[in-house]
Short mmCIF file of C-alpha atoms in Angstrom, two decimals:
data_model
loop_
_atom_site.label_atom_id
_atom_site.label_comp_id
_atom_site.label_asym_id
_atom_site.label_seq_id
_atom_site.Cartn_x
_atom_site.Cartn_y
_atom_site.Cartn_z
CA UNK X 28 -107.83 -108.53 -67.34
CA UNK X 29 -109.45 -111.97 -67.17
CA UNK X 30 -107.84 -115.00 -65.92
CA UNK X 31 -107.73 -118.54 -65.69
CA UNK X 32 -106.46 -121.23 -63.11
CA UNK X 33 -104.36 -123.97 -63.61
CA UNK X 34 -104.86 -126.39 -60.83
CA UNK X 35 -105.93 -123.33 -58.45
CA UNK X 36 -103.32 -121.08 -59.44
CA UNK X 37 -104.28 -117.86 -61.41
CA UNK X 38 -102.63 -116.97 -64.66
CA UNK X 39 -103.38 -113.83 -67.06
CA UNK X 40 -104.85 -114.54 -70.60
CA UNK X 41 -104.61 -111.22 -72.99
CA UNK X 42 -107.97 -109.67 -72.09
CA UNK X 43 -111.79 -110.67 -72.10
CA UNK X 44 -112.96 -112.44 -74.76
CA UNK X 45 -115.39 -111.65 -77.19
CA UNK X 46 -119.00 -111.83 -75.43
CA UNK X 47 -121.74 -112.78 -77.30
CA UNK X 48 -123.55 -110.11 -79.61
CA UNK X 49 -120.44 -108.84 -81.04
CA UNK X 50 -118.95 -109.40 -84.88
CA UNK X 51 -116.66 -112.24 -84.78
CA UNK X 52 -112.90 -111.16 -85.42
CA UNK X 53 -112.07 -112.84 -88.37
CA UNK X 54 -108.50 -114.75 -88.26
CA UNK X 55 -106.19 -117.10 -90.12
CA UNK X 56 -105.06 -120.76 -89.35
CA UNK X 57 -103.30 -123.42 -90.34
CA UNK X 58 -105.24 -126.80 -91.91
CA UNK X 59 -104.16 -130.31 -91.83
CA UNK X 60 -102.34 -129.85 -95.17
CA UNK X 61 -100.47 -126.87 -94.64
CA UNK X 62 -102.98 -124.63 -96.11
CA UNK X 63 -104.62 -121.76 -95.01
CA UNK X 64 -107.91 -120.69 -94.03
CA UNK X 65 -110.02 -118.15 -92.08
CA UNK X 66 -113.09 -118.21 -89.87
CA UNK X 67 -114.64 -116.03 -92.45
CA UNK X 68 -114.15 -118.77 -95.22
CA UNK X 69 -117.06 -120.30 -93.39
CA UNK X 70 -119.90 -118.06 -94.32
CA UNK X 71 -123.58 -119.11 -94.15
CA UNK X 72 -122.28 -121.98 -91.85
CA UNK X 73 -122.41 -121.81 -87.80
CA UNK X 74 -119.14 -122.39 -86.46
CA UNK X 75 -118.09 -123.91 -82.75
CA UNK X 76 -114.63 -122.58 -82.38
CA UNK X 77 -112.96 -124.90 -79.83
CA UNK X 78 -109.82 -123.12 -78.37
CA UNK X 79 -107.70 -126.04 -76.25
CA UNK X 80 -103.87 -125.57 -75.27
CA UNK X 81 -102.72 -129.00 -77.01
CA UNK X 82 -104.11 -132.19 -78.20
CA UNK X 83 -101.06 -133.81 -76.33
CA UNK X 84 -103.03 -133.28 -72.62
CA UNK X 85 -105.67 -135.40 -71.72
CA UNK X 86 -108.19 -133.14 -71.11
CA UNK X 87 -107.81 -131.27 -74.03
CA UNK X 88 -107.94 -134.84 -76.16
CA UNK X 89 -111.10 -135.72 -74.29
CA UNK X 90 -112.65 -132.58 -75.02
CA UNK X 91 -111.78 -132.91 -78.98
CA UNK X 92 -113.36 -136.38 -78.84
CA UNK X 93 -116.07 -135.47 -77.27
CA UNK X 94 -116.91 -132.56 -79.75
CA UNK X 95 -116.55 -134.75 -82.39
CA UNK X 96 -119.11 -137.22 -81.09
CA UNK X 97 -121.51 -133.81 -79.85
CA UNK X 98 -121.04 -132.77 -83.47
CA UNK X 99 -121.30 -135.76 -85.47
CA UNK X 100 -125.56 -135.28 -86.07
CA UNK X 101 -125.14 -131.84 -87.31
CA UNK X 102 -123.46 -131.89 -90.85
CA UNK X 103 -126.76 -131.74 -92.51
CA UNK X 104 -127.48 -128.33 -90.59
CA UNK X 105 -124.57 -126.22 -91.95
CA UNK X 106 -122.59 -126.18 -88.54
CA UNK X 107 -118.93 -126.77 -88.58
CA UNK X 108 -116.40 -127.66 -85.53
CA UNK X 109 -113.25 -125.92 -85.85
CA UNK X 110 -110.60 -127.29 -82.98
CA UNK X 111 -107.84 -124.44 -82.70
CA UNK X 112 -104.70 -125.12 -80.59
CA UNK X 113 -100.80 -124.07 -81.50
CA UNK X 114 -100.22 -128.06 -82.07
CA UNK X 115 -98.80 -128.45 -85.06
CA UNK X 116 -101.01 -129.71 -87.91
CA UNK X 117 -99.31 -132.78 -88.55
CA UNK X 118 -99.63 -133.86 -84.74
CA UNK X 119 -103.12 -132.57 -84.36
CA UNK X 120 -103.60 -134.93 -87.93
CA UNK X 121 -102.11 -137.69 -86.22
CA UNK X 122 -104.27 -137.51 -83.18
CA UNK X 123 -107.29 -137.26 -85.35
CA UNK X 124 -106.57 -139.85 -87.31
CA UNK X 125 -105.89 -142.33 -84.28
CA UNK X 126 -108.73 -141.25 -82.52
CA UNK X 127 -111.30 -141.50 -85.61
CA UNK X 128 -111.99 -137.59 -85.00
CA UNK X 129 -113.41 -136.61 -88.41
CA UNK X 130 -116.36 -134.49 -87.52
CA UNK X 131 -114.35 -131.46 -86.70
CA UNK X 132 -111.94 -129.55 -88.59
CA UNK X 133 -108.66 -128.93 -87.02
CA UNK X 134 -107.34 -125.51 -87.07
CA UNK X 135 -103.29 -124.80 -86.30
CA UNK X 136 -102.73 -121.38 -84.70
CA UNK X 137 -98.71 -121.67 -84.42
CA UNK X 138 -98.05 -119.48 -87.68
CA UNK X 139 -99.81 -116.48 -87.02
CA UNK X 140 -101.11 -116.83 -83.36
CA UNK X 141 -104.53 -115.35 -85.13
CA UNK X 142 -107.08 -116.85 -82.67
CA UNK X 143 -105.47 -116.28 -79.39
CA UNK X 144 -105.00 -112.84 -80.78
CA UNK X 145 -108.26 -112.04 -81.79
CA UNK X 146 -110.09 -114.17 -79.27
CA UNK X 147 -107.81 -113.14 -76.53
CA UNK X 148 -107.29 -116.22 -75.02
CA UNK X 149 -103.58 -116.33 -74.89
CA UNK X 150 -102.13 -117.30 -71.48
CA UNK X 151 -99.36 -114.91 -70.93
CA UNK X 152 -98.08 -116.23 -67.76
CA UNK X 153 -97.09 -119.59 -66.06
CA UNK X 154 -96.10 -122.96 -67.64
CA UNK X 155 -98.96 -122.71 -70.33
CA UNK X 156 -97.84 -119.25 -71.66
CA UNK X 157 -98.39 -118.70 -74.99
CA UNK X 158 -100.97 -121.10 -75.27
CA UNK X 159 -104.77 -121.12 -75.68
CA UNK X 160 -107.07 -121.05 -72.53
CA UNK X 161 -109.54 -123.37 -72.65
CA UNK X 162 -112.71 -121.79 -74.52
CA UNK X 163 -115.50 -122.15 -76.58
CA UNK X 164 -117.44 -119.98 -79.16
CA UNK X 165 -120.18 -120.63 -81.48
CA UNK X 166 -120.62 -118.01 -84.37
CA UNK X 167 -123.75 -117.53 -86.29
CA UNK X 168 -124.11 -117.70 -90.13
CA UNK X 169 -123.40 -113.90 -90.05
CA UNK X 170 -120.32 -113.86 -88.09
CA UNK X 171 -121.55 -112.60 -84.83
CA UNK X 172 -120.78 -114.49 -81.67
CA UNK X 173 -123.64 -115.82 -80.09
CA UNK X 174 -122.14 -117.73 -77.14
CA UNK X 175 -118.69 -117.70 -75.40
CA UNK X 176 -117.23 -119.99 -72.51
CA UNK X 177 -114.17 -119.29 -70.80
CA UNK X 178 -113.74 -122.54 -69.07
CA UNK X 179 -111.79 -121.12 -65.62
CA UNK X 180 -110.04 -123.89 -64.79
CA UNK X 181 -107.66 -125.40 -67.46
CA UNK X 182 -107.77 -128.61 -66.39
CA UNK X 183 -111.10 -128.95 -66.57
CA UNK X 184 -113.52 -129.95 -69.36
CA UNK X 185 -116.20 -126.76 -70.80
CA UNK X 186 -119.65 -127.18 -69.91
CA UNK X 187 -120.96 -129.23 -72.95
CA UNK X 188 -124.48 -129.41 -72.18
CA UNK X 189 -124.25 -125.57 -72.30
CA UNK X 190 -122.86 -125.55 -75.42
CA UNK X 191 -124.91 -127.84 -77.08
CA UNK X 192 -127.86 -125.88 -75.89
CA UNK X 193 -126.60 -122.67 -76.88
CA UNK X 194 -126.17 -124.32 -80.38
CA UNK X 195 -129.23 -125.97 -80.82
CA UNK X 196 -130.94 -122.56 -80.35
CA UNK X 197 -129.07 -121.83 -83.35
CA UNK X 198 -130.15 -124.32 -85.69
#
């Protein structure tokens, strides 16, 4: 079983995350207006899925702001970034408005837990039980996983350079 650490203490996650080359499982998430959409609603776009425990934590906030900046130049390249957490859509929208985050879509997993279940990022024990581990996936226009990164230490940011290099290979 896969695991991550929080300040060095290991915690199991649901299972191994989807590996590059496999079809991405579809999932439904709640948008900022309390509507629902799914991964497959973004067919014909490259999807950068950014799984975070909560935007109310410093690392998740920094990561969201950084990906917002990194993805700002991809609007015309059919790329969409989706930040996924179990935060309520109200809180996610408030954070994005306050931080000027407008190049990524917010996706709340609070209603169905689809993202954490389908992508196996659910933390199963410890103080963050039930939240998503920190993970980044790139899903191509045909809904195939082309990149996956499970950040081994929850208190650390992902390898942005690696993510962006993988994305640049697809655009």
